[in-house]
Coordinates of C-alpha atoms and ligand atoms in Angstrom, one line a residue:
M157 CA 93.4 92.1 46.5
S158 CA 93.1 94.3 44.2
A159 CA 96.4 96.5 45.6
S160 CA 97.7 92.5 46.5
T161 CA 97.6 91.7 41.8
S162 CA 101.3 92.6 42.6
I163 CA 101.9 89.9 44.8
R164 CA 104.2 86.4 44.1
P165 CA 100.1 84.6 44.1
D166 CA 102.3 81.5 45.6
L167 CA 102.6 84.1 48.8
L168 CA 99.1 84.8 49.5
R169 CA 98.4 81.7 50.9
D170 CA 94.9 81.2 52.7
R171 CA 95.8 77.9 53.9
N172 CA 97.1 76.4 57.5
F173 CA 101.2 74.8 57.0
I174 CA 101.1 71.9 59.3
G175 CA 103.8 68.6 59.0
G176 CA 104.8 70.9 55.8
I177 CA 101.1 70.3 53.8
W178 CA 99.0 73.7 53.3
C179 CA 95.2 72.7 54.8
A180 CA 92.0 74.4 55.8
G181 CA 90.9 74.7 59.8
R182 CA 88.4 71.0 60.6
E183 CA 86.3 72.9 61.8
D184 CA 86.1 74.9 58.1
A185 CA 85.6 77.9 60.0
W186 CA 87.1 81.1 58.6
L187 CA 88.8 84.8 59.2
E188 CA 88.5 87.8 57.6
V189 CA 91.8 89.5 56.5
V190 CA 90.7 93.0 56.7
D191 CA 93.2 96.5 54.8
P192 CA 93.6 98.5 58.0
A193 CA 93.7 101.2 55.2
T194 CA 90.3 101.1 53.8
G195 CA 88.4 97.9 55.4
A196 CA 88.6 95.6 53.0
V197 CA 88.4 92.1 53.3
I198 CA 92.3 91.9 51.8
G199 CA 91.6 87.6 52.0
R200 CA 90.4 84.7 54.5
V201 CA 92.8 82.6 56.7
P202 CA 91.5 79.6 58.6
D203 CA 90.2 79.9 61.7
S204 CA 91.5 77.1 64.0
G205 CA 90.8 75.3 66.5
A206 CA 91.7 73.3 68.9
V207 CA 91.9 69.7 66.5
D208 CA 94.7 71.8 64.6
A209 CA 96.5 72.7 67.8
D210 CA 97.3 69.8 68.6
E211 CA 97.6 67.9 64.9
A212 CA 100.5 71.4 64.7
V213 CA 102.0 69.4 67.9
K214 CA 102.1 66.0 66.5
A215 CA 104.4 67.1 63.2
A216 CA 106.2 69.4 65.3
S217 CA 107.0 66.2 67.8
E218 CA 107.4 64.4 65.1
A219 CA 110.1 65.8 63.1
L220 CA 111.8 66.5 66.2
P221 CA 114.6 64.0 66.4
S222 CA 115.4 63.1 62.9
W223 CA 116.0 67.9 63.3
R224 CA 117.2 67.9 66.8
A225 CA 120.0 64.8 65.3
T226 CA 121.2 67.0 61.6
T227 CA 124.2 68.5 62.0
A228 CA 124.9 72.7 62.7
R229 CA 126.1 73.4 60.4
H230 CA 123.8 72.1 57.8
R231 CA 120.4 73.7 60.1
A232 CA 122.7 77.0 60.0
Q233 CA 123.2 76.1 55.8
L234 CA 119.1 76.3 55.2
L235 CA 118.7 79.3 57.6
K236 CA 120.9 79.7 55.3
R237 CA 119.0 79.8 52.2
W238 CA 115.8 81.2 53.9
H239 CA 117.4 84.0 54.1
A240 CA 118.5 85.1 50.8
R241 CA 115.0 84.0 50.2
M242 CA 113.3 86.8 51.5
L243 CA 115.4 88.9 50.3
S244 CA 114.5 87.6 47.2
S245 CA 110.9 88.5 47.7
A246 CA 111.5 91.5 50.3
E247 CA 109.5 93.5 47.8
D248 CA 106.1 91.4 48.4
L249 CA 106.6 90.1 51.5
A250 CA 106.9 94.2 52.5
K251 CA 103.8 94.1 49.8
I252 CA 102.4 92.2 52.4
I253 CA 103.2 93.5 56.3
S254 CA 101.5 97.2 54.2
L255 CA 98.3 95.4 53.3
E256 CA 97.4 94.2 56.2
Q257 CA 100.2 95.8 59.0
G258 CA 99.0 99.4 57.6
K259 CA 103.3 100.8 58.4
P260 CA 104.4 102.1 54.6
L261 CA 106.3 100.4 52.1
A262 CA 109.9 102.0 52.5
E263 CA 109.2 100.8 56.6
A264 CA 107.8 97.3 55.7
L265 CA 111.1 96.9 53.5
G266 CA 112.5 97.9 56.2
E267 CA 110.8 95.0 58.8
V268 CA 112.0 92.3 56.3
A269 CA 114.8 93.2 56.7
Y270 CA 115.2 94.1 60.2
G271 CA 113.8 89.5 60.7
A272 CA 115.8 88.5 57.5
S273 CA 119.4 90.0 59.6
Y274 CA 117.7 87.4 62.9
V275 CA 117.3 84.5 60.1
E276 CA 121.0 85.2 59.1
W277 CA 123.1 85.7 62.4
F278 CA 121.4 82.6 64.1
A279 CA 122.2 80.4 60.9
E280 CA 125.6 81.8 61.8
E281 CA 126.0 81.4 66.4
A282 CA 124.0 78.0 65.1
V283 CA 127.5 76.0 64.3
R284 CA 129.1 77.8 67.5
A285 CA 126.6 76.1 70.5
Y286 CA 129.2 75.7 72.4
G287 CA 129.4 73.0 75.5
D288 CA 131.7 73.7 78.5
I289 CA 135.0 71.2 79.7
I290 CA 135.1 72.2 83.8
P291 CA 137.8 71.1 85.1
A292 CA 137.2 67.9 87.5
A293 CA 135.8 68.8 91.2
A294 CA 137.5 64.8 92.0
E295 CA 139.8 62.6 90.1
G296 CA 138.9 59.9 87.9
R297 CA 136.7 61.8 86.9
R298 CA 135.2 63.9 83.3
M299 CA 132.6 67.4 83.9
M300 CA 131.3 67.7 80.6
V301 CA 128.5 70.0 80.3
V302 CA 126.8 70.0 76.2
K303 CA 124.1 72.1 74.4
E304 CA 121.0 70.8 73.9
P305 CA 117.8 71.5 71.7
L306 CA 114.4 72.6 74.3
G307 CA 112.2 70.6 71.9
V308 CA 108.6 72.1 70.3
V309 CA 108.9 75.6 70.4
A310 CA 104.8 77.6 70.6
A311 CA 105.3 81.1 69.5
I312 CA 103.0 83.7 69.6
T313 CA 103.1 86.7 67.7
P314 CA 102.2 90.1 67.9
W315 CA 100.5 92.3 65.1
N316 CA 102.9 95.4 64.7
F317 CA 105.9 93.7 63.3
P318 CA 104.3 90.9 62.2
L319 CA 107.5 89.2 60.5
A320 CA 110.2 90.4 62.7
M321 CA 108.8 89.5 65.6
L322 CA 108.3 85.6 63.5
A323 CA 111.5 86.1 62.5
R324 CA 113.8 86.2 65.5
K325 CA 111.6 83.6 67.5
V326 CA 111.2 80.8 64.7
A327 CA 114.8 81.2 64.2
P328 CA 116.8 80.4 66.7
A329 CA 114.7 78.3 67.6
L330 CA 115.2 76.3 64.7
A331 CA 119.1 77.1 65.4
A332 CA 118.8 75.5 67.7
G333 CA 118.0 71.9 66.9
C334 CA 114.3 72.1 67.8
T335 CA 110.9 72.2 65.9
V336 CA 108.2 74.8 65.7
I337 CA 104.5 75.4 66.2
A338 CA 103.1 79.3 65.5
K339 CA 100.2 81.5 65.8
P340 CA 100.3 84.8 64.6
A341 CA 98.2 87.2 65.4
E342 CA 95.1 88.3 64.2
D343 CA 94.7 91.2 61.8
T344 CA 98.2 90.0 60.5
P345 CA 98.1 85.8 59.0
L346 CA 99.6 86.9 55.2
T347 CA 103.4 88.2 56.7
A348 CA 103.9 84.8 58.4
L349 CA 101.5 82.5 56.3
A350 CA 104.7 83.6 53.4
M351 CA 107.3 83.5 55.8
M352 CA 105.8 79.8 55.8
R353 CA 105.8 79.6 52.1
L354 CA 109.4 81.0 51.5
A355 CA 110.5 78.0 54.7
E356 CA 108.8 75.7 51.7
E357 CA 110.8 76.7 49.2
A358 CA 113.8 76.6 51.1
G359 CA 114.0 73.1 52.1
L360 CA 112.9 73.3 55.8
P361 CA 111.5 69.3 56.6
A362 CA 107.8 68.8 56.6
G363 CA 107.0 69.3 60.2
T364 CA 110.1 71.3 61.0
V365 CA 108.2 74.8 60.9
N366 CA 104.8 74.7 61.2
L367 CA 101.8 77.4 61.5
V368 CA 98.0 77.6 62.8
T369 CA 96.0 81.0 62.5
A370 CA 92.8 81.5 64.3
S371 CA 90.7 85.0 65.3
R372 CA 91.4 87.0 68.5
G373 CA 88.5 84.3 69.8
N374 CA 89.8 81.3 69.2
A375 CA 93.5 82.6 70.0
A376 CA 93.0 81.3 73.9
V377 CA 91.7 77.7 72.3
T378 CA 94.9 76.8 70.3
V379 CA 97.3 78.4 72.5
G380 CA 95.1 76.7 75.4
A381 CA 95.5 73.4 73.6
W382 CA 99.7 73.7 73.8
L383 CA 99.7 75.1 77.3
A384 CA 98.8 72.8 78.3
D385 CA 100.2 69.9 76.3
P386 CA 103.5 68.3 78.0
R387 CA 104.9 67.7 74.9
V388 CA 105.9 71.7 74.1
R389 CA 108.6 72.2 75.8
K390 CA 108.9 75.9 75.9
I391 CA 106.3 79.5 74.7
T392 CA 108.2 82.1 73.5
F393 CA 105.2 84.9 73.0
T394 CA 105.6 88.8 72.2
G395 CA 102.4 90.9 72.7
S396 CA 100.5 92.8 75.9
T397 CA 101.6 91.8 79.5
A398 CA 98.3 91.0 80.6
V399 CA 98.6 88.2 78.0
G400 CA 101.5 87.0 79.2
K401 CA 101.0 86.5 82.9
G402 CA 97.7 84.2 80.8
L403 CA 100.5 82.1 79.8
A404 CA 102.8 82.0 82.3
R405 CA 99.8 80.8 84.5
G406 CA 98.6 78.5 81.9
S407 CA 102.2 76.5 81.3
A408 CA 102.7 76.1 85.4
E409 CA 100.5 73.2 85.2
T410 CA 103.5 71.3 82.9
L411 CA 106.4 73.7 84.0
K412 CA 107.7 75.3 80.4
K413 CA 110.5 77.5 79.6
L414 CA 109.3 80.4 79.0
S415 CA 110.5 83.7 76.7
L416 CA 108.1 86.7 78.0
E417 CA 108.4 90.0 75.5
L418 CA 105.7 92.0 77.2
G419 CA 104.6 96.4 77.7
G420 CA 106.3 99.1 78.1
N421 CA 106.0 102.0 79.3
A422 CA 109.4 104.0 78.3
P423 CA 111.0 107.6 79.0
F424 CA 112.9 109.4 77.6
I425 CA 114.5 112.1 78.9
V426 CA 116.0 115.3 77.8
F427 CA 118.7 117.2 80.0
D428 CA 119.9 120.8 80.3
D429 CA 123.1 119.3 78.8
A430 CA 120.7 117.3 75.5
D431 CA 122.4 118.8 71.9
V432 CA 118.2 119.4 71.5
C433 CA 118.6 118.5 68.1
A434 CA 119.7 115.5 68.6
A435 CA 117.3 115.2 70.5
V436 CA 114.2 115.6 68.8
D437 CA 116.0 113.4 65.9
G438 CA 116.5 110.7 68.1
L439 CA 113.1 111.0 69.8
M440 CA 111.8 111.2 66.0
R441 CA 113.3 107.5 65.4
A442 CA 112.5 106.0 68.5
K443 CA 108.6 107.6 68.5
F444 CA 107.1 107.0 65.2
R445 CA 108.8 104.3 63.8
N446 CA 105.6 101.9 62.5
G447 CA 102.5 105.4 63.9
G448 CA 104.4 104.7 67.2
Q449 CA 103.0 101.2 67.4
T450 CA 106.1 100.0 69.6
C451 CA 106.3 98.2 72.2
V452 CA 110.1 100.0 72.5
S453 CA 108.0 103.3 71.4
P454 CA 108.6 106.3 74.0
N455 CA 106.1 106.6 76.0
R456 CA 106.5 108.8 78.0
V457 CA 109.4 112.4 77.7
Y458 CA 110.6 113.9 80.6
V459 CA 112.2 117.2 79.1
H460 CA 114.1 119.3 81.7
D461 CA 113.0 123.0 82.9
A462 CA 115.7 124.7 80.9
V463 CA 115.7 122.8 77.1
Y464 CA 111.9 122.2 77.3
D465 CA 110.6 125.3 75.4
E466 CA 113.7 125.2 72.8
F467 CA 112.2 121.6 72.3
S468 CA 109.3 121.4 72.5
R469 CA 108.8 124.2 70.0
Q470 CA 111.6 121.9 67.3
L471 CA 109.2 119.3 68.1
A472 CA 106.0 119.8 67.2
A473 CA 107.3 121.6 64.2
R474 CA 109.3 118.5 63.4
V475 CA 105.3 116.9 64.5
A476 CA 103.1 118.8 62.2
A477 CA 104.9 118.3 59.1
L478 CA 105.1 115.1 58.7
H479 CA 103.0 113.5 56.1
V480 CA 99.8 110.9 57.4
G481 CA 98.2 108.5 54.6
P482 CA 97.6 104.2 53.5
A483 CA 101.8 102.9 52.4
S484 CA 100.5 103.0 48.8
L485 CA 100.9 106.1 48.6
A486 CA 104.8 106.6 49.0
E487 CA 105.0 110.4 51.0
S488 CA 102.9 109.0 53.6
E489 CA 105.5 108.3 56.9
I490 CA 102.2 107.3 59.2
G491 CA 100.4 104.5 58.4
P492 CA 96.1 103.3 59.8
M493 CA 96.2 102.4 62.7
I494 CA 95.6 98.8 62.7
N495 CA 92.2 98.4 63.7
S496 CA 89.4 101.2 65.0
R497 CA 90.1 99.9 69.2
A498 CA 93.1 100.9 69.3
V499 CA 92.6 104.0 67.2
E500 CA 89.7 104.4 70.4
K501 CA 91.8 104.1 73.1
I502 CA 94.4 106.6 71.5
D503 CA 91.6 109.2 71.6
R504 CA 90.9 108.3 75.3
H505 CA 94.7 108.3 76.0
V506 CA 94.3 112.9 74.3
R507 CA 91.3 113.4 76.0
D508 CA 92.4 112.1 79.4
A509 CA 95.3 114.8 80.0
I510 CA 93.7 117.3 77.5
V511 CA 90.9 117.5 80.8
R512 CA 93.6 117.0 83.1
G513 CA 95.9 119.9 82.3
A514 CA 97.7 119.1 78.3
T515 CA 98.0 121.7 76.6
V516 CA 98.0 121.0 72.3
L517 CA 101.2 122.1 70.5
T518 CA 99.4 120.2 67.6
G519 CA 97.6 117.4 66.3
G520 CA 95.7 115.8 69.1
L521 CA 93.3 114.4 66.2
R522 CA 91.0 111.5 64.6
L523 CA 91.8 112.0 61.1
R524 CA 88.0 110.3 60.6
D525 CA 87.7 112.9 56.9
Q526 CA 91.2 114.3 56.5
I527 CA 92.0 111.2 55.1
A528 CA 89.7 109.8 52.8
S529 CA 91.2 105.7 52.7
G530 CA 89.6 105.0 55.4
P531 CA 88.7 105.5 59.4
N532 CA 92.1 104.5 61.2
Y533 CA 93.7 107.6 61.3
Y534 CA 95.5 109.9 64.3
A535 CA 97.1 113.0 63.8
P536 CA 100.6 112.8 64.9
T537 CA 100.6 114.5 68.4
V538 CA 102.2 116.4 71.2
L539 CA 101.0 117.2 74.1
G540 CA 102.4 119.5 76.8
E541 CA 102.4 119.7 80.2
A542 CA 101.7 116.8 80.9
N543 CA 101.6 114.6 84.8
E544 CA 101.8 111.5 86.1
Q545 CA 98.0 111.6 86.9
M546 CA 97.4 111.6 83.7
T547 CA 96.1 107.5 82.3
L548 CA 98.7 107.8 79.3
A549 CA 102.0 109.0 81.9
S550 CA 100.9 104.8 82.6
E551 CA 99.0 102.9 80.0
E552 CA 101.3 102.2 77.0
T553 CA 99.4 104.6 74.3
F554 CA 100.7 103.1 71.3
G555 CA 100.2 105.9 69.0
P556 CA 101.7 108.1 67.2
V557 CA 101.1 111.3 70.6
V558 CA 103.7 112.4 72.3
A559 CA 103.5 113.9 75.9
L560 CA 105.9 116.3 77.3
F561 CA 106.5 116.6 81.4
R562 CA 109.0 119.2 82.8
F563 CA 111.2 117.9 85.0
H564 CA 113.9 120.1 87.0
S565 CA 117.4 117.6 88.6
E566 CA 118.8 114.3 87.3
E567 CA 117.2 112.2 91.0
D568 CA 113.3 113.3 90.1
V569 CA 113.4 112.3 86.6
V570 CA 115.0 109.1 87.8
R571 CA 112.6 108.3 90.2
R572 CA 109.6 109.2 87.3
A573 CA 111.7 107.4 84.9
N574 CA 111.7 104.6 87.2
D575 CA 108.2 104.7 88.6
T576 CA 106.4 102.1 86.0
P577 CA 105.9 98.5 86.6
F578 CA 107.1 97.8 83.0
G579 CA 111.2 98.1 82.3
L580 CA 111.3 97.2 78.4
A581 CA 113.0 100.2 77.0
A582 CA 114.3 103.7 78.5
Y583 CA 116.2 107.0 76.2
F584 CA 118.3 109.6 77.4
Y585 CA 119.6 112.4 76.0
S586 CA 122.0 114.5 77.1
R587 CA 126.2 115.3 77.3
D588 CA 128.0 114.7 80.8
V589 CA 129.7 111.8 81.0
S590 CA 129.4 110.9 84.7
R591 CA 126.3 111.6 84.4
I592 CA 125.7 109.0 81.4
W593 CA 127.1 106.2 83.6
R594 CA 125.2 107.4 86.8
V595 CA 121.3 107.6 84.4
S596 CA 121.8 104.2 82.7
G597 CA 123.2 102.4 85.7
R598 CA 120.4 103.6 87.1
L599 CA 117.2 103.5 85.3
E600 CA 115.7 100.4 85.2
T601 CA 115.0 98.7 82.4
G602 CA 116.7 96.2 80.3
I603 CA 117.5 98.1 76.9
V604 CA 118.9 102.0 76.9
G605 CA 119.1 103.7 74.0
I606 CA 121.8 106.1 75.4
N607 CA 121.7 109.6 73.5
E608 CA 120.4 106.6 70.0
G609 CA 116.8 106.5 69.0
A610 CA 117.0 103.5 67.5
F611 CA 118.9 100.4 68.9
A612 CA 117.4 97.3 67.6
S613 CA 119.8 95.0 66.0
E614 CA 120.2 90.9 65.5
A615 CA 123.1 91.7 66.7
A616 CA 122.0 93.0 70.6
P617 CA 120.4 91.6 73.2
F618 CA 116.9 92.5 73.1
G619 CA 114.0 92.3 76.5
G620 CA 112.5 94.1 80.0
I621 CA 113.1 93.0 83.1
K622 CA 110.0 93.7 85.3
E623 CA 106.7 93.7 84.2
S624 CA 108.3 93.7 80.5
G625 CA 108.8 91.3 81.4
Y626 CA 111.8 88.0 80.1
G627 CA 114.2 86.3 77.8
R628 CA 116.7 88.4 75.7
E629 CA 116.4 87.6 71.7
G630 CA 119.3 88.7 69.4
S631 CA 122.8 88.2 69.5
R632 CA 124.1 85.1 70.9
Y633 CA 121.9 85.3 74.0
G634 CA 119.7 84.8 72.3
L635 CA 120.0 81.7 71.3
E636 CA 120.8 80.2 74.8
E637 CA 117.0 79.8 75.4
Y638 CA 116.4 77.6 73.7
L639 CA 118.9 75.0 74.9
A640 CA 118.8 73.2 77.4
T641 CA 122.0 73.1 79.3
K642 CA 123.3 69.5 80.3
Y643 CA 125.7 68.2 82.5
L644 CA 127.7 65.6 81.4
C645 CA 130.1 63.5 84.2
Q646 CA 132.2 60.7 83.8
G647 CA 134.2 58.5 86.3
S648 CA 136.0 55.8 86.7
L649 CA 138.4 56.9 84.5
A650 CA 141.9 55.8 85.6
Ligands
NAP879 P1 97.8 90.9 72.3 O1 97.0 90.5 72.9 O2 98.7 90.2 73.2 O3 98.6 90.0 71.5 C1 99.3 88.9 71.1 C2 99.2 87.6 70.2 O4 98.7 87.0 71.4 C3 98.3 87.5 69.0 O5 98.7 86.7 68.7 C4 97.5 87.2 70.6 O6 96.2 86.4 69.3 C5 97.9 86.6 71.0 N1 96.5 85.9 71.9 C6 95.2 87.1 72.7 N2 94.2 86.7 72.9 C7 95.0 85.3 74.4 C8 95.3 84.2 74.3 N3 94.3 84.7 76.0 N4 95.7 83.3 74.9 C9 97.3 83.6 73.9 N5 97.1 84.7 72.9 C10 96.9 85.1 73.1 O7 99.9 92.4 72.6 P2 99.7 92.8 70.1 O8 98.6 93.8 71.0 O9 99.3 92.1 69.4 O10 100.3 93.6 70.2 C11 100.6 94.4 70.9 C12 101.9 94.1 72.3 O11 103.1 93.9 71.9 C13 101.8 95.7 73.3 O12 102.4 95.7 74.6 C14 103.5 96.1 72.7 O13 104.5 96.8 73.9 C15 103.6 94.6 72.6 N6 105.2 94.1 72.4 C16 106.3 94.3 72.8 C17 107.5 93.6 72.3 C18 108.4 93.1 72.9 O14 109.4 92.8 72.0 N7 108.2 93.6 74.0 C19 107.3 93.4 70.7 C20 106.1 94.0 70.1 C21 104.9 94.6 70.9 P3 95.3 87.5 68.3 O15 95.6 89.0 68.0 O16 94.5 87.0 67.4 O17 94.2 88.2 69.4

């Protein structure tokens, strides 16, 4: 673990965290964690099974009665302590993120700040889980609504934002008075374990938050145990639509509440009245964060014919100048992709687009030989003259590839933007106020960036519609996801 030697040693954990105890998996099976930049093994964690998953549920269930009975103020104080420890350990957390996920260190530091902002936000929201007094519908009655924690929550997170995705699930759940069992992605368990260490240090009571790690092969086993368990009242999941649908099916028997933050296929539209420089800037920020491995990454970039040449010229120049390299180099702007499967998918999309008529404006190839440190790099790419027959028009590419589609009319581009089963995010650039309100109303997504490429914020509701899932993370709506609404009716009042 040479790159990890400068990290605070107690943050690098190799055990599950269950009931406040760091423990190996019952079957003594292990999963190797790999640096995506080099392929080197950087650690190992338990490859947990159903017994471990069950122990986590038991610990969370036992911790629930006393945790839900605490005051919101008390829960807020503990969350603030967790938040403070995240900030004081930001450098270490960022190094762990970069090491196992590959994003450049500056971006990893940004992820720590972003994830921590959710912990702080929900510490502040905890004390505002208000109910209602409803004007009585009959004489002699009082009608009230109180908000109660749902119970044990299972959080399943992806590898692309290993800290932020965990924080924005665990923080609102704890704030609401729920206890948590979590499973991070196979590729990025170390960040999640470090977060558990900081939660322990912040004084969160044993069993309030628990985490088991597992390999891809055992994900369905551990999570499957939670789906079948009636003690688990909610599943909160970020990941692919295929797995999200499986979780919805699997939890139907116990009718759990679900929050599903699933895949996207975001359109990014540049109208003829747009500020072209601002649109290029916005696309660079929206597309190349995390090497394009982001659920809200623009996947289809529609450019009006009148500004297409200018936009594509400016964009190709900016993309060609991006610096690709390992997170350990300060100048790196695009790190390695998460694993070889990801690089193969990106390359398959690019090859398919070229065969179907795309022109390569820059990039368009794997960087096998150019980057000596490892095999998982892909050149930042701009493809011109894309069309809807290409695979990348309908599938998330999840990499540093921009595909430019030409359009001629607003009517046509809105129809094409909506012509997808997904509905997470959309972006458009225009300076026409009427068009701004018209188009933002017609786009079928949960989020719309209007002349803005970076909209994520703890203060705003993040989530999709259609096959991008349901439920919202962040903002006051994010706390609601973990609360049950109870109606109290008192009668016989004089
Ligand atoms: P994924 O394959 O669905 O994995 C997500 C999580 O589910 C991981 O912890 C994974 O474990 C686990 N998992 C995989 N198969 C499972 C199964 N059969 N049963 C239970 N759990 C299972 O997604 P990913 O490739 O990690 O993430 C990329 C996807 O997430 C993209 O589609 C992206 O758009 C989406 N995403 C959405 C949002 C959003 O807010 N909407 C945010 C970020 C990412 P393993 O890692 O061990 O397989």
